[in-house]
Coordinates of C-alpha atoms in Angstrom, one line a residue:
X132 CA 69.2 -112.1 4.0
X133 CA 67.8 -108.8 5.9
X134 CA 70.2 -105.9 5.9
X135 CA 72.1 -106.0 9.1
X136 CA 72.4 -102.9 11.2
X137 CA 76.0 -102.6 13.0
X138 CA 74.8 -99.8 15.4
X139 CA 72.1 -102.1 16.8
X140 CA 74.3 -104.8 17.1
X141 CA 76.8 -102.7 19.1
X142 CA 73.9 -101.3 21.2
X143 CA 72.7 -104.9 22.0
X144 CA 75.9 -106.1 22.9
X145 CA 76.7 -102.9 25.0
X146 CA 73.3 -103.5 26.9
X147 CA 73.4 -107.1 27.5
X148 CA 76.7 -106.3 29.4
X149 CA 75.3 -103.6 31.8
X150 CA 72.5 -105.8 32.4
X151 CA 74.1 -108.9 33.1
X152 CA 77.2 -107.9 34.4
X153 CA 75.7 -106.1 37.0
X154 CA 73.2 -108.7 38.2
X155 CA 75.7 -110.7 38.7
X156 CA 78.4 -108.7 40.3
X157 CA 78.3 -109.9 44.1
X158 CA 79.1 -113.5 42.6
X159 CA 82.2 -112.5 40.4
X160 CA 83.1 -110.6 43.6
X161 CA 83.8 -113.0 45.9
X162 CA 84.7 -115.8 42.8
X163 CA 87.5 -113.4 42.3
X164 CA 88.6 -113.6 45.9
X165 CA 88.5 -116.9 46.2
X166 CA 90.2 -117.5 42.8
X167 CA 93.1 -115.2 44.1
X168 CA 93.5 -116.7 47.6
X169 CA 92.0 -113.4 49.0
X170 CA 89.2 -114.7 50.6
X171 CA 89.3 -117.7 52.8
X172 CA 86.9 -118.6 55.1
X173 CA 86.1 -122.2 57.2
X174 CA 82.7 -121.7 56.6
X175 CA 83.3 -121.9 52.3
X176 CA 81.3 -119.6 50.3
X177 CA 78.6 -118.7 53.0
X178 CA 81.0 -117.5 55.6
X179 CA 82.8 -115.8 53.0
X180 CA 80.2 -113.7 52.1
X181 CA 78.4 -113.0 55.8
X182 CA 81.8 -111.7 56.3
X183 CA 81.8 -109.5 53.3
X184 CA 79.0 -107.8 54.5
X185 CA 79.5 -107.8 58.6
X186 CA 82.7 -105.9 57.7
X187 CA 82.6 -104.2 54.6
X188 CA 78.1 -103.9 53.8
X189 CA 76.3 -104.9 51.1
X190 CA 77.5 -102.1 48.5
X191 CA 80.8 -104.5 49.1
X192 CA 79.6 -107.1 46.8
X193 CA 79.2 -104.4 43.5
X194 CA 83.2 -103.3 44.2
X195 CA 84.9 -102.9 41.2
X196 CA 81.7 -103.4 39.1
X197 CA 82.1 -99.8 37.3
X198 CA 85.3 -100.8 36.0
X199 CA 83.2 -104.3 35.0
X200 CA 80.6 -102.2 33.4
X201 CA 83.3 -100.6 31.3
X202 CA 85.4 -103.3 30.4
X203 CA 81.9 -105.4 29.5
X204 CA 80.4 -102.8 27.1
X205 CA 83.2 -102.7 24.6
X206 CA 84.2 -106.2 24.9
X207 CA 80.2 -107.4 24.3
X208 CA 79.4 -104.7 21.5
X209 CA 82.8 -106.2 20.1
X210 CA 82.0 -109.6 20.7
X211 CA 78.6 -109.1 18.9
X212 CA 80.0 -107.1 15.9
X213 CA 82.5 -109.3 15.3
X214 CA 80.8 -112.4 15.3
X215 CA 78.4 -111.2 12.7
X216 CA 81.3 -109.9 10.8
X217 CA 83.4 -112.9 10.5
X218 CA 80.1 -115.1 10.1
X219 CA 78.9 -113.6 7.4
X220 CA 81.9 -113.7 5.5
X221 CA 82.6 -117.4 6.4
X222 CA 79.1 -117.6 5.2
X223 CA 80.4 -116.1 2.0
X224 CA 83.0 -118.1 1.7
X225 CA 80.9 -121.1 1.3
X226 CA 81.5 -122.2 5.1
X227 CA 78.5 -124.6 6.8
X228 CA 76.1 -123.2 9.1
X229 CA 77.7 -124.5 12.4
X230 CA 81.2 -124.4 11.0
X231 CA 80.8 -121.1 10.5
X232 CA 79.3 -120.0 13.8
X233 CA 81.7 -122.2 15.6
X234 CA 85.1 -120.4 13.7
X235 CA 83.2 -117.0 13.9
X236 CA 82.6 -117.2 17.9
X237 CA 86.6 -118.3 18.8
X238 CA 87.3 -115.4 16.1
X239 CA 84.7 -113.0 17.7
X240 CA 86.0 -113.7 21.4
X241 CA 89.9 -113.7 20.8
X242 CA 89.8 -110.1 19.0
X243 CA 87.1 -108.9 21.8
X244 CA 89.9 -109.8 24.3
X245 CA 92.4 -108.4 23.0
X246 CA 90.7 -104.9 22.7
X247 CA 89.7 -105.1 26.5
X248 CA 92.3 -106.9 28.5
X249 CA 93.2 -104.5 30.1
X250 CA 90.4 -103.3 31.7
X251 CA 89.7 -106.6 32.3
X252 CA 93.2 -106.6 34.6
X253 CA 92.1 -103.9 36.5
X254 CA 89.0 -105.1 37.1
X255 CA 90.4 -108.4 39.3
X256 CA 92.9 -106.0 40.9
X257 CA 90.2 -103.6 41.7
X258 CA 88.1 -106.3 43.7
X259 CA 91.0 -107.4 46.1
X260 CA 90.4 -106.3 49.4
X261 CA 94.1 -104.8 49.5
X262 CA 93.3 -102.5 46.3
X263 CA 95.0 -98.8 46.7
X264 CA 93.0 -97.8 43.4
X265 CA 90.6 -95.2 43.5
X266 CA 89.4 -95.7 39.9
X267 CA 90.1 -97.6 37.0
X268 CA 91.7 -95.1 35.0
X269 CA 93.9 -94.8 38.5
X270 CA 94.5 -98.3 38.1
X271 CA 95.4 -98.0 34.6
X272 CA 97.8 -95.2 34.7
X273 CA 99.6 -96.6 38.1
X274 CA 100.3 -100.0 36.6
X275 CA 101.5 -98.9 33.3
X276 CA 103.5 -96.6 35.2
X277 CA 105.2 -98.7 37.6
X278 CA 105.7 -101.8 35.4
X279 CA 105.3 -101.0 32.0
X280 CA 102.4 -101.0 29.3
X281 CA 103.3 -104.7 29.2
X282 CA 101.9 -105.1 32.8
X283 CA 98.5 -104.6 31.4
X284 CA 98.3 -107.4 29.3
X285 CA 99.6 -110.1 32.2
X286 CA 98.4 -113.4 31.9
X287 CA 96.5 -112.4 28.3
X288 CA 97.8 -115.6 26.5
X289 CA 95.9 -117.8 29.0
X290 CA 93.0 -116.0 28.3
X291 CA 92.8 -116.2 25.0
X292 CA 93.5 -119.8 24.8
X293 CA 90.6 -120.3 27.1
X294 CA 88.5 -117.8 25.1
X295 CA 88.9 -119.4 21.4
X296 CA 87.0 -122.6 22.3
X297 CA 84.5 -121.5 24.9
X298 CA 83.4 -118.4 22.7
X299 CA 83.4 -120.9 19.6
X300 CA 81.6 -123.2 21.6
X301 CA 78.9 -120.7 23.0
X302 CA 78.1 -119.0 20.0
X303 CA 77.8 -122.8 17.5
X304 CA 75.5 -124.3 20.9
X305 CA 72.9 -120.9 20.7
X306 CA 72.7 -121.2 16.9
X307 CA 71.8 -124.7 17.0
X308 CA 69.4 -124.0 20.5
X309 CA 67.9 -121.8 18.1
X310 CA 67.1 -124.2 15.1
X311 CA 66.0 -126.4 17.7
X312 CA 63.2 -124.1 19.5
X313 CA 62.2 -122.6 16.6
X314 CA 61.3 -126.1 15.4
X315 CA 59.4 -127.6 18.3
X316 CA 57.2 -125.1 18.0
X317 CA 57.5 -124.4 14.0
X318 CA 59.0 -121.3 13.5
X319 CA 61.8 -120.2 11.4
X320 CA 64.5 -118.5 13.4
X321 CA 63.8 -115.4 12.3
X322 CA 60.4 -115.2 13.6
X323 CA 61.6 -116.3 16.9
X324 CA 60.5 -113.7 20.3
X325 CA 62.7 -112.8 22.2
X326 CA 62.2 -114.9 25.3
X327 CA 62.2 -118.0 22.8
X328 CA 66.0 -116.6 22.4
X329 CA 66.6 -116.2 25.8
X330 CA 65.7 -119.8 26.6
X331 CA 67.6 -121.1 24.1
X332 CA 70.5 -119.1 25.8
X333 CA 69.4 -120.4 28.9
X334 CA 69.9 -123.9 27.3
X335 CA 73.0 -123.3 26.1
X336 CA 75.0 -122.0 29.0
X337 CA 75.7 -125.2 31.0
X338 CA 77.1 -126.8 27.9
X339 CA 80.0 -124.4 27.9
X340 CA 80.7 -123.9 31.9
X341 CA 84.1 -126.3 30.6
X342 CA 85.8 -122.9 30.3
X343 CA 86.2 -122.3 34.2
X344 CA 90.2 -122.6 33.2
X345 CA 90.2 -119.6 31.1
X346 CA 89.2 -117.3 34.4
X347 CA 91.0 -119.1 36.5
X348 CA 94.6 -119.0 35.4
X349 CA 95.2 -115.9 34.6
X350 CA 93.8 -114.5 38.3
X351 CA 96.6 -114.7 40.0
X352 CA 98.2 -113.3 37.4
X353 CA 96.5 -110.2 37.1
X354 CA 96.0 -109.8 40.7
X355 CA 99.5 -110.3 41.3
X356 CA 100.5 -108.4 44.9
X357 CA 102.9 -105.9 42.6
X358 CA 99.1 -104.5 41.3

């Protein structure tokens, strides 16, 4: 087995999150607001967001995303560290393949949660329309302020019971996406590119879209009118 470098796989996790998270801000925007009720429109999704931009412009759709940005570095650098840390020592425990990447992902997710809830919390609140923050470190200091350190962590349990299975879940499918593309066209994983990864991520994401639940319990919670 190669050495393994933990700064890389911190980088890596860190830059995936910037990347992706802020591609796809506009649609966690207005999934957010209709998750919390706050937008409602009779023309669904697509009147919802002509009105986002008729009243509030197009930098509308990327509100909140700094505090996105900074709540997805650390939770993806986590999520990648710890998944090769708690895989490796399944691995050395004497754990199957899939076993182990299925245990190590729930592991892997659950601990990156609870490192970043918070700023996951004041992320949601953040993107209401109604939001008095300025900043996320505003957020931060006026909710722990008005109701307690506690506050922060509303609605975490639901999350992390989502979280277990579908991190498990993606992390088991892209191992075995691997094995699979790397043998249709005869590679060992390890000499895989890196688009051939990417597709097999591509691959894997629709299998584990079964965690819609996880983000949309705890919403309401988190965006809760006292925030």
């Amino acid at each position: 087995m190669a050495p393994r470098n933990r700064g890389e796989e911190l980088l890596a996790g860190g830059v995936a999150g910037i990347v992706s998270r802020t591609a796809i801000a506009p649609i966690e925007r207005v999934k957010i607001l209709v998750q919390t009720g706050a937008g409602r429109s009779s023309a669904g999704y697509t009147g919802l967001v002509r009105e986002m931009y008729h009243n509030e412009g197009l930098l509308a759709f990327w509100r909140g995303n700094t505090a996105g940005v900074v709540r997805v570095v650390p939770y993806m650098s986590a999520t990648f560290l710890c998944y090769e840390e708690y895989k490796a020592a399944l691995l050395g425990c004497g754990a199957h393949k899939q076993q182990a990447a299925l245990a190590a992902g729930s592991l892997a997710g659950v601990t990156a949660v609870c490192l970043t809830y918070p700023l996951d919390l004041v992320r949601a609140a953040m993107a209401k329309p109604s939001s008095v923050y300025t900043s996320m470190f505003h957020a931060l200091r006026s909710i722990s302020a008005e109701r307690g350190v506690g506050a922060l962590y509303s609605g975490i349990s639901a999350t992390v019971l989502g979280v277990a299975p579908y991190a498990g879940l993606k992390f088991a499918s892209y191992e075995a996406l691997k094995g699979v593309v790397g043998a249709s066209l005869g590679l060992d994983e390890s000499q895989l590119r890196p688009w051939q990864r990417v597709s097999a991520g591509a691959l894997y994401s629709p299998s584990v879209r079964a965690d819609r639940p996880r983000e949309r319990v705890p919403r309401p919670v988190q965006t809760w009118p006292a925030l």
